[in-house]
Every structure is written in structure tokens, then in C-alpha cells.
Short mmCIF file of C-alpha atoms in Angstrom, two decimals:
data_model
loop_
_atom_site.label_atom_id
_atom_site.label_comp_id
_atom_site.label_asym_id
_atom_site.label_seq_id
_atom_site.Cartn_x
_atom_site.Cartn_y
_atom_site.Cartn_z
CA MET A 1 90.62 70.97 172.01
CA ALA A 2 93.31 71.44 169.49
CA SER A 3 92.62 72.79 165.86
CA LEU A 4 92.73 70.48 162.82
CA ALA A 5 95.99 71.34 160.68
CA PHE A 6 94.80 71.50 157.25
CA SER A 7 97.12 70.58 154.37
CA PRO A 8 98.23 73.33 151.99
CA ILE A 9 96.52 73.81 148.72
CA ASN A 10 98.18 72.49 145.38
CA PRO A 11 101.44 74.36 145.38
CA LEU A 12 101.29 74.37 141.31
CA VAL A 13 98.10 76.51 141.73
CA ALA A 14 99.34 78.64 144.86
CA ASP A 15 102.80 79.35 143.14
CA VAL A 16 100.83 80.98 140.00
CA GLY A 17 100.25 84.96 140.40
CA SER A 18 96.86 86.48 140.49
CA PRO A 19 95.36 87.42 137.15
CA PRO A 20 96.84 90.54 136.09
CA ILE A 21 94.41 92.39 134.67
CA PRO A 22 92.50 93.29 137.90
CA GLU A 23 95.72 94.36 139.32
CA ALA A 24 96.39 96.80 136.63
CA GLN A 25 92.62 97.89 136.73
CA ALA A 26 93.03 98.87 140.48
CA TRP A 27 95.47 101.64 139.62
CA THR A 28 92.75 103.59 137.91
CA LYS A 29 90.89 104.23 141.21
CA ARG A 30 93.70 106.49 141.77
CA TYR A 31 93.03 108.49 138.46
CA ASP A 32 91.41 111.95 139.30
CA GLY A 33 89.92 112.68 135.90
CA ALA A 34 91.93 115.46 135.37
CA ARG A 35 92.69 114.35 131.69
CA GLY A 36 89.07 113.46 130.74
CA PRO A 37 87.40 109.96 131.19
CA LEU A 38 89.51 106.83 131.49
CA ILE A 39 90.59 105.38 128.39
CA ASN A 40 90.79 101.74 129.17
CA LEU A 41 93.33 99.76 126.76
CA SER A 42 94.12 96.87 129.15
CA GLN A 43 91.90 94.08 127.73
CA ALA A 44 90.65 92.59 124.38
CA VAL A 45 87.01 93.58 124.53
CA PRO A 46 85.06 94.02 121.10
CA GLY A 47 84.17 97.88 121.03
CA ASN A 48 80.93 97.33 119.36
CA ALA A 49 77.70 95.46 120.33
CA PRO A 50 76.55 92.33 118.90
CA HIS A 51 74.42 92.35 115.80
CA GLN A 52 70.77 92.94 116.59
CA GLY A 53 69.83 89.80 115.02
CA LEU A 54 72.45 87.82 117.10
CA LEU A 55 70.86 89.43 120.26
CA GLU A 56 67.31 88.47 119.23
CA ARG A 57 68.13 84.97 119.00
CA LEU A 58 70.38 84.91 122.06
CA ALA A 59 67.22 86.07 124.00
CA ALA A 60 65.01 83.50 122.31
CA THR A 61 67.13 80.64 123.46
CA ALA A 62 67.88 81.94 126.84
CA GLY A 63 64.12 82.03 127.39
CA SER A 64 63.18 78.66 126.18
CA ALA A 65 63.30 75.52 128.05
CA ALA A 66 65.33 73.65 125.53
CA GLY A 67 68.22 76.23 125.95
CA ALA A 68 68.47 75.47 129.66
CA GLN A 69 69.06 71.76 129.02
CA TYR A 70 72.45 69.81 128.81
CA GLY A 71 73.70 69.80 125.29
CA PRO A 72 76.24 67.25 123.38
CA ILE A 73 79.46 67.09 125.21
CA ASN A 74 81.35 68.32 121.89
CA GLY A 75 78.74 71.25 121.07
CA ASP A 76 75.50 71.05 119.40
CA GLU A 77 75.61 69.80 115.87
CA GLY A 78 73.99 72.70 114.07
CA LEU A 79 76.88 74.80 115.40
CA ARG A 80 79.56 72.36 114.85
CA GLU A 81 78.40 71.63 111.02
CA ALA A 82 78.03 75.35 110.29
CA TYR A 83 81.48 75.84 111.86
CA ALA A 84 83.26 73.12 109.77
CA ALA A 85 81.59 74.41 106.60
CA GLU A 86 83.04 77.75 107.35
CA LEU A 87 86.40 76.60 108.01
CA SER A 88 86.26 74.34 104.64
CA GLN A 89 85.39 77.44 102.72
CA VAL A 90 88.15 79.86 104.44
CA TYR A 91 90.96 77.43 104.26
CA GLU A 92 89.97 75.33 100.91
CA GLY A 93 90.01 72.19 102.87
CA LYS A 94 87.88 69.43 104.07
CA ILE A 95 86.77 69.85 107.69
CA ALA A 96 83.84 67.75 109.01
CA ALA A 97 81.79 68.51 112.08
CA ALA A 98 83.31 65.57 113.68
CA ASP A 99 86.64 67.41 113.44
CA THR A 100 85.18 70.00 115.97
CA ALA A 101 84.34 70.54 119.38
CA VAL A 102 82.54 73.49 121.03
CA THR A 103 84.15 74.83 124.29
CA ALA A 104 83.26 77.48 126.92
CA GLY A 105 85.87 79.93 125.66
CA CYS A 106 89.28 79.55 123.80
CA ASN A 107 91.01 79.67 127.20
CA LEU A 108 88.88 76.34 128.04
CA ALA A 109 90.01 75.18 124.68
CA PHE A 110 93.57 75.60 125.08
CA PHE A 111 93.40 74.09 128.82
CA ALA A 112 91.84 70.79 127.58
CA THR A 113 94.38 70.74 124.47
CA MET A 114 97.15 70.93 126.79
CA MET A 115 95.54 68.34 129.20
CA LEU A 116 95.34 65.96 126.00
CA LEU A 117 98.92 66.73 124.89
CA ALA A 118 101.09 66.92 127.83
CA ARG A 119 101.54 65.77 131.49
CA HIS A 120 103.39 66.77 134.66
CA GLY A 121 107.17 67.20 133.62
CA ASP A 122 106.47 67.72 129.84
CA ALA A 123 107.39 70.87 128.26
CA VAL A 124 105.42 72.89 125.43
CA LEU A 125 107.10 76.02 123.53
CA LEU A 126 105.27 79.24 123.98
CA PRO A 127 106.36 82.17 121.76
CA THR A 128 107.49 85.06 123.91
CA PRO A 129 106.02 87.61 124.70
CA TRP A 130 103.35 85.15 125.53
CA TYR A 131 99.80 85.22 126.38
CA PHE A 132 99.81 84.94 130.15
CA ASN A 133 96.84 82.90 130.55
CA HIS A 134 98.68 80.16 128.31
CA GLN A 135 101.69 80.32 130.85
CA MET A 136 99.55 80.03 133.90
CA SER A 137 97.61 77.03 132.67
CA LEU A 138 100.73 75.38 131.81
CA ASP A 139 102.19 76.29 135.19
CA MET A 140 99.09 74.98 136.74
CA LEU A 141 99.16 71.58 135.09
CA GLY A 142 102.89 71.16 135.90
CA ILE A 143 103.75 71.63 132.39
CA GLU A 144 106.77 73.59 131.59
CA PRO A 145 106.30 76.78 129.41
CA ARG A 146 109.62 76.60 127.44
CA PRO A 147 109.98 80.32 125.92
CA LEU A 148 110.42 80.48 122.27
CA PRO A 149 111.80 84.16 121.72
CA CYS A 150 110.06 86.33 119.28
CA ARG A 151 112.04 89.54 118.51
CA ALA A 152 111.26 92.96 117.56
CA GLU A 153 113.71 93.13 114.86
CA ALA A 154 111.88 90.07 113.29
CA GLY A 155 108.44 91.51 113.77
CA PHE A 156 107.82 89.37 116.78
CA VAL A 157 107.49 86.23 114.35
CA PRO A 158 109.06 83.23 115.76
CA ARG A 159 111.71 81.21 113.74
CA VAL A 160 111.86 77.50 113.13
CA GLU A 161 115.54 77.39 113.64
CA ASP A 162 115.14 78.65 117.22
CA ALA A 163 112.34 76.28 118.21
CA GLU A 164 114.37 73.45 116.73
CA GLY A 165 117.23 73.99 119.26
CA LEU A 166 114.53 74.04 121.96
CA ILE A 167 113.10 70.74 121.26
CA ASP A 168 113.97 67.67 123.28
CA GLU A 169 112.34 64.42 124.66
CA LYS A 170 110.29 66.55 126.90
CA VAL A 171 108.68 69.13 124.46
CA LYS A 172 105.14 67.66 123.20
CA ALA A 173 103.76 70.53 121.36
CA ILE A 174 104.70 74.08 119.94
CA VAL A 175 101.95 76.77 120.46
CA LEU A 176 101.52 79.64 117.65
CA VAL A 177 99.16 82.49 118.44
CA THR A 178 98.39 84.50 115.06
CA PRO A 179 97.21 87.35 115.00
CA ASN A 180 99.33 87.40 118.13
CA ASN A 181 98.28 88.47 121.75
CA PRO A 182 100.06 90.51 123.12
CA THR A 183 102.07 91.97 120.02
CA GLY A 184 99.59 91.92 117.43
CA ALA A 185 102.12 90.18 114.87
CA VAL A 186 100.60 88.44 112.09
CA TYR A 187 102.65 85.22 111.02
CA PRO A 188 103.29 84.66 107.34
CA ALA A 189 101.77 81.59 106.12
CA HIS A 190 104.96 80.11 105.06
CA VAL A 191 106.20 80.37 108.60
CA ILE A 192 103.20 78.77 110.02
CA GLU A 193 103.78 75.91 107.27
CA ALA A 194 107.27 75.59 108.32
CA PHE A 195 106.16 75.11 111.93
CA ALA A 196 103.97 72.26 110.99
CA ASN A 197 106.61 70.54 109.04
CA LEU A 198 108.99 70.97 112.01
CA CYS A 199 106.40 69.29 114.26
CA ARG A 200 105.78 66.62 112.13
CA ARG A 201 109.55 65.98 111.55
CA ARG A 202 109.80 65.90 115.09
CA GLY A 203 107.04 64.02 116.32
CA ILE A 204 105.30 66.71 118.33
CA TYR A 205 101.99 68.62 117.84
CA LEU A 206 101.46 72.34 116.53
CA VAL A 207 98.58 73.83 118.20
CA ILE A 208 97.83 77.15 116.71
CA ASP A 209 95.38 79.70 118.42
CA GLU A 210 93.56 81.75 115.82
CA THR A 211 91.22 83.61 118.03
CA TYR A 212 91.79 86.96 116.15
CA ARG A 213 91.72 85.49 112.81
CA ASP A 214 88.92 87.35 111.69
CA PHE A 215 90.77 90.75 111.97
CA LEU A 216 93.62 89.80 109.69
CA PRO A 217 94.76 92.86 107.47
CA LYS A 218 92.95 93.64 104.46
CA GLY A 219 93.32 91.49 101.44
CA VAL A 220 94.59 88.36 103.78
CA ASN A 221 91.50 86.02 104.06
CA ARG A 222 93.45 82.91 105.46
CA ALA A 223 96.38 82.68 107.83
CA HIS A 224 97.84 79.45 106.24
CA GLY A 225 97.47 76.56 104.11
CA LEU A 226 97.43 74.00 106.37
CA PHE A 227 93.93 72.54 105.95
CA THR A 228 94.20 72.39 102.11
CA GLY A 229 95.55 68.77 102.51
CA GLU A 230 95.24 65.80 104.99
CA SER A 231 98.43 65.78 106.50
CA TRP A 232 97.26 68.29 109.19
CA ARG A 233 95.32 65.46 110.84
CA GLU A 234 98.41 64.15 112.04
CA ASN A 235 99.57 66.69 114.33
CA VAL A 236 97.85 70.16 114.00
CA ILE A 237 95.22 71.35 116.41
CA GLN A 238 93.55 74.78 115.77
CA LEU A 239 91.84 77.03 118.50
CA TYR A 240 89.27 79.63 118.08
CA SER A 241 87.16 82.22 119.80
CA PHE A 242 83.76 83.10 118.70
CA SER A 243 83.90 86.06 121.45
CA LYS A 244 85.84 88.73 119.26
CA SER A 245 84.26 87.86 115.76
CA TYR A 246 80.88 88.13 117.06
CA ALA A 247 81.09 90.56 120.23
CA ILE A 248 79.73 88.17 122.78
CA PRO A 249 82.66 87.62 125.31
CA GLY A 250 80.38 86.93 127.94
CA HIS A 251 78.71 83.99 126.42
CA ARG A 252 82.20 82.28 126.62
CA MET A 253 82.43 80.26 123.23
CA GLY A 254 85.21 78.68 121.52
CA ALA A 255 86.38 75.80 119.63
CA VAL A 256 88.83 73.09 119.02
CA VAL A 257 89.57 71.62 115.32
CA ALA A 258 91.60 68.49 115.14
CA ASP A 259 91.13 65.13 113.58
CA ALA A 260 88.10 63.14 114.81
CA LYS A 261 89.97 60.47 116.62
CA LEU A 262 91.72 63.18 118.57
CA ILE A 263 88.20 65.12 119.24
CA GLU A 264 87.17 61.80 120.65
CA GLN A 265 89.81 62.18 123.40
CA VAL A 266 89.23 65.97 123.82
CA ALA A 267 85.57 64.79 124.83
CA LYS A 268 86.62 62.89 127.60
CA ILE A 269 88.08 66.07 128.87
CA LEU A 270 85.30 68.16 128.13
CA ASP A 271 82.85 66.20 129.80
CA CYS A 272 85.10 66.74 133.05
CA ILE A 273 85.39 70.27 132.90
CA GLN A 274 82.33 71.63 131.46
CA ILE A 275 80.10 69.05 130.71
CA CYS A 276 78.79 70.82 127.70
CA ALA A 277 79.47 74.48 126.15
CA PRO A 278 77.12 77.00 126.89
CA ARG A 279 73.90 76.36 125.32
CA THR A 280 72.56 79.94 124.71
CA ALA A 281 74.84 81.05 122.11
CA GLN A 282 75.25 77.91 120.25
CA ASN A 283 72.04 78.16 118.15
CA ALA A 284 72.45 81.88 117.59
CA LEU A 285 75.94 81.22 116.29
CA SER A 286 75.00 78.40 113.92
CA TRP A 287 72.82 81.17 112.33
CA ALA A 288 75.24 83.97 112.51
CA ILE A 289 78.28 82.22 111.02
CA ASP A 290 76.61 82.49 107.45
CA ALA A 291 74.42 85.38 108.06
CA LEU A 292 76.67 87.77 109.57
CA ARG A 293 79.45 87.67 107.09
CA ASP A 294 79.26 91.18 105.71
CA TRP A 295 78.77 92.44 109.42
CA ARG A 296 82.12 90.86 110.41
CA GLU A 297 83.86 92.19 107.34
CA VAL A 298 82.69 95.61 108.50
CA ASN A 299 83.86 94.75 111.93
CA ARG A 300 87.39 93.94 110.52
CA HIS A 301 87.55 97.24 108.68
CA GLU A 302 86.64 99.14 111.69
CA ILE A 303 89.60 97.48 113.72
CA ASN A 304 92.27 97.80 110.99
CA THR A 305 91.05 101.46 110.82
CA ARG A 306 91.52 101.81 114.58
CA ALA A 307 95.15 100.35 114.24
CA GLN A 308 95.78 103.09 111.66
CA VAL A 309 94.34 105.79 113.80
CA PHE A 310 96.48 104.62 116.92
CA ARG A 311 99.68 105.03 114.78
CA ARG A 312 98.80 108.24 113.62
CA ALA A 313 98.19 109.44 117.09
CA LEU A 314 101.56 108.08 118.28
CA GLU A 315 103.39 109.56 115.12
CA PRO A 316 104.19 112.90 116.81
CA LEU A 317 105.83 111.08 119.73
CA PRO A 318 108.76 109.15 118.41
CA GLU A 319 110.16 108.30 121.71
CA TRP A 320 107.09 105.90 122.02
CA ARG A 321 107.92 103.15 119.23
CA ILE A 322 105.04 101.03 117.99
CA GLU A 323 107.07 97.66 117.36
CA SER A 324 104.27 95.84 116.42
CA VAL A 325 100.49 96.13 115.49
CA GLY A 326 97.76 93.93 114.19
CA ALA A 327 94.13 92.68 115.03
CA TYR A 328 93.42 93.78 118.39
CA PHE A 329 96.84 94.68 119.75
CA ALA A 330 99.84 97.08 119.51
CA TYR A 331 103.21 96.55 121.43
CA LEU A 332 104.47 99.71 122.41
CA ARG A 333 108.33 100.22 123.53
CA HIS A 334 108.37 102.84 126.24
CA PRO A 335 110.79 105.52 126.26
CA PHE A 336 112.22 105.33 130.17
CA ASP A 337 115.57 102.93 129.89
CA GLY A 338 115.89 101.35 133.21
CA LYS A 339 112.20 101.91 134.29
CA SER A 340 109.96 99.08 134.65
CA ALA A 341 107.16 98.49 132.54
CA GLN A 342 104.84 98.20 135.24
CA ALA A 343 106.09 101.60 136.61
CA VAL A 344 105.43 103.28 133.24
CA ALA A 345 101.86 101.60 133.08
CA GLU A 346 100.80 102.58 136.54
CA LYS A 347 102.03 106.15 135.98
CA LEU A 348 100.03 106.44 132.67
CA ALA A 349 97.01 104.91 134.50
CA VAL A 350 97.10 107.29 137.48
CA GLU A 351 98.25 110.49 135.96
CA ARG A 352 97.22 110.37 132.47
CA GLY A 353 93.94 108.07 132.83
CA VAL A 354 95.17 105.58 130.01
CA LEU A 355 95.32 101.99 131.09
CA CYS A 356 97.65 99.48 129.33
CA LEU A 357 99.45 96.20 130.48
CA PRO A 358 102.93 96.20 131.08
CA GLY A 359 105.12 94.02 129.11
CA SER A 360 106.27 92.22 132.23
CA TYR A 361 103.04 90.43 132.37
CA PHE A 362 103.76 88.75 129.28
CA GLY A 363 107.02 86.85 129.94
CA PRO A 364 110.71 87.41 130.55
CA GLY A 365 112.60 90.13 129.04
CA GLN A 366 109.54 92.44 128.13
CA ASP A 367 110.24 95.28 130.61
CA GLN A 368 110.59 97.60 128.02
CA HIS A 369 107.06 97.38 126.49
CA LEU A 370 103.39 97.87 127.02
CA ARG A 371 100.44 96.06 125.39
CA VAL A 372 98.05 98.28 124.28
CA ALA A 373 94.49 96.82 123.24
CA PHE A 374 93.01 99.41 120.95
CA ALA A 375 90.12 97.58 119.74
CA ASN A 376 87.68 98.33 122.76
CA VAL A 377 87.56 102.12 122.18
CA GLY A 378 86.38 104.13 119.32
CA ALA A 379 88.68 106.03 116.75
CA ASP A 380 87.79 109.26 118.12
CA VAL A 381 89.05 107.96 121.47
CA LEU A 382 92.12 106.87 120.23
CA ALA A 383 92.97 110.07 118.39
CA GLY A 384 92.94 111.74 121.65
CA LEU A 385 96.01 109.69 122.80
CA THR A 386 98.87 112.24 121.78
CA ASP A 387 98.30 114.42 124.46
CA ARG A 388 97.73 111.79 127.06
CA PHE A 389 100.95 110.19 126.21
CA ARG A 390 102.86 113.40 125.56
CA ASN A 391 105.66 114.46 128.07
CA LEU A 392 104.87 111.83 130.53
CA SER A 393 107.99 111.65 133.05
CA LEU A 394 109.13 109.19 135.57
#
């Protein structure tokens, strides 16, 4: 009997590359430990444990019958109210719980938002270098990830005039990520506000991913003034992750902020792809948002200190040029002209026990760069990077 011929899987999924971080992590299996313990700078993982009070509340909810039940599609009311109050305070605006939805991480928030705004054949502008999961998500949805170039000489901050020339009838949204992954660049408020005005003028949406907003440089307490009025409700959607700020990435907690009428539409998507966000962390976070402000500020100071330590570690090696740094990341220009970023990153991992990600993972034209995620190791470890990078040869 002849075997059945099965149809191929969706080519939009099959044509997307495998997740890049596991690929890079495989290189470390060939490191012999000669330079000391592996220094893993490949993934944006909080380098500190969650606050003890948060851990206790997580444990209590996980051990309760109520915590095992379904919750509201858009998130538990207590968390939505606490988060809306936090946003209203930080941005000096009026944001209600109905303007928020809780998601299973910020990646899911992005995916749901793209499903809301665009369909197969449409396009979305992504700043390049881009966060690879954003590009992968758009590819799988059949939405064109149209590169919006961000240049080293401009601090990897996108320009409105560049975006204006890329907008046509296919473009439904512009995505901004600040502080940026992978470059660490912090976009000035006036640039963000100019992009919002451009999107309003052209009848498209601005989607601003502020996963790392709690790690802005000292003295910068809000990224922009978009929420101080009401015009944002027309075309601005904000994304956020609780994972980094509260050191709970494994609990997968993110959020979408948009006008309540848009949130009602987002709920249709969330009902299909998550039913509800994970329950365990929601109750704990509704307490933590207000109770852990000082703790979060200490973490912000620590992460900014690590950025300074990383800069100092590379100062004796001017051939390795830090072209941007902020929040969790540094974007490093390697000194090997004509060599691929992947070859450089692999060499660092195998011979020196330092795992960074090649710039080629983050879009076209990035082969001269490495992304360094310095937040997940202590300052003492970062200080030892000088010898690991020194005299590397290809």
C-alpha cells in the first residue's frame, strides 16, 4: 500500500530561520575552560534574583486553587489597575485599566499587536538593526518587515525623514524600540514624539516597545511625553515587559497599552492565543508595582553601573569600539574587516569563553558588530573581559 503524501507545512514558518540564541549557545560546548568560567553575554537575562517578597507571593499564588483557574482575557483587574496607575504617574497622563491588557510576555504582546494592525501583504517599518523575534514574527504572518536604517553616526537613533520616504500604501505601522534591543540606544523624547506625529499625519500606527524603560539612564524618568494628552489614543500602542524590571522572565508577563476600543479588539486575539495570561505572577505584580519602586531603582543603578564597567573594560582595547550602550545592551564594532560577525562571535566563544551574538542576527548590514548583553553578569565578571578580548586573532 502506497504511503500517503503529506502536504508541506506553512512555508511562511518553514522559511524562517531557527531561533538564533540556541545556535550561538551551541558554540560554548567547544570551549575548554582555559580562560576561566564561561561568560554568557548572549541573552537579556536579569542578573539578580527577584525580591524575596515577590517570591513569597509567587509561591503563595502558585500553591492556591484560585491561582490554577482561568482569569480574565485581558488580565486580572488588580494588576491592570495597578499598572494603569503606574503609567499615569510616570507619564503624567490619564491611562485607565481598560486601556491595558496583560499578555504572556512582550513577544506575545508584539505578535498580537501585529495581528491587529496588519495582514498578509502589508508592511511594518522596523528599525535596523532589529530585534530578531520582531522580524521572525512578521515573516511568519506574511507581513513585510521593512528596514528603517539606524546609523552608528547618529547613535543608532532612527530619523523621521528616513521613515517618511519608506511609507507607502502597504505600511500600517512603525515600530520603535527604546531603550533599544540590540543596540542599547535610548531614543530622545522629541524623536519619539516626532514619529507619533508622522504616524498620525500618514494615518498609520506607532508601536513603541518599552521593555527596558525601567533602565533608562540616571535622571531620565520617562521616555517621552506621548501620554500627557489624549491624541495618543488615535494611533499609539505601547508594549512592555515585566520580566526584566522584576527579574521574572520565566513567568512570561507583558502588557499592551492602547485606547480601550483597541484593547477590545486585542482581546479577540488574546482569547485565541493565550486564553489568559499566566495567573501566578499577576497577583504578585499588582503588589510589586508600588511596593518595589525603591528596589527597582536600585536595580536600575546597578545595571547602569555594569554598563560603565563594561566601557572601562574595553577602554584599553580601542580596536573594539563600543558604538552604542544603554539599558541591558552594548553594540560593539569588531576589528576584523572582511570577517563575518558570526565568525568573530564563534571565535570568542570557543577560544575565550565569551558568548556574544553576531550582528548578522539583527538584520542586514550588521556584520561588523556584536551584541553584548551585559546585564546578566556581575560587575566583577565584566571587569575581567579585557584579557578575554585582548589579542584575539582570526
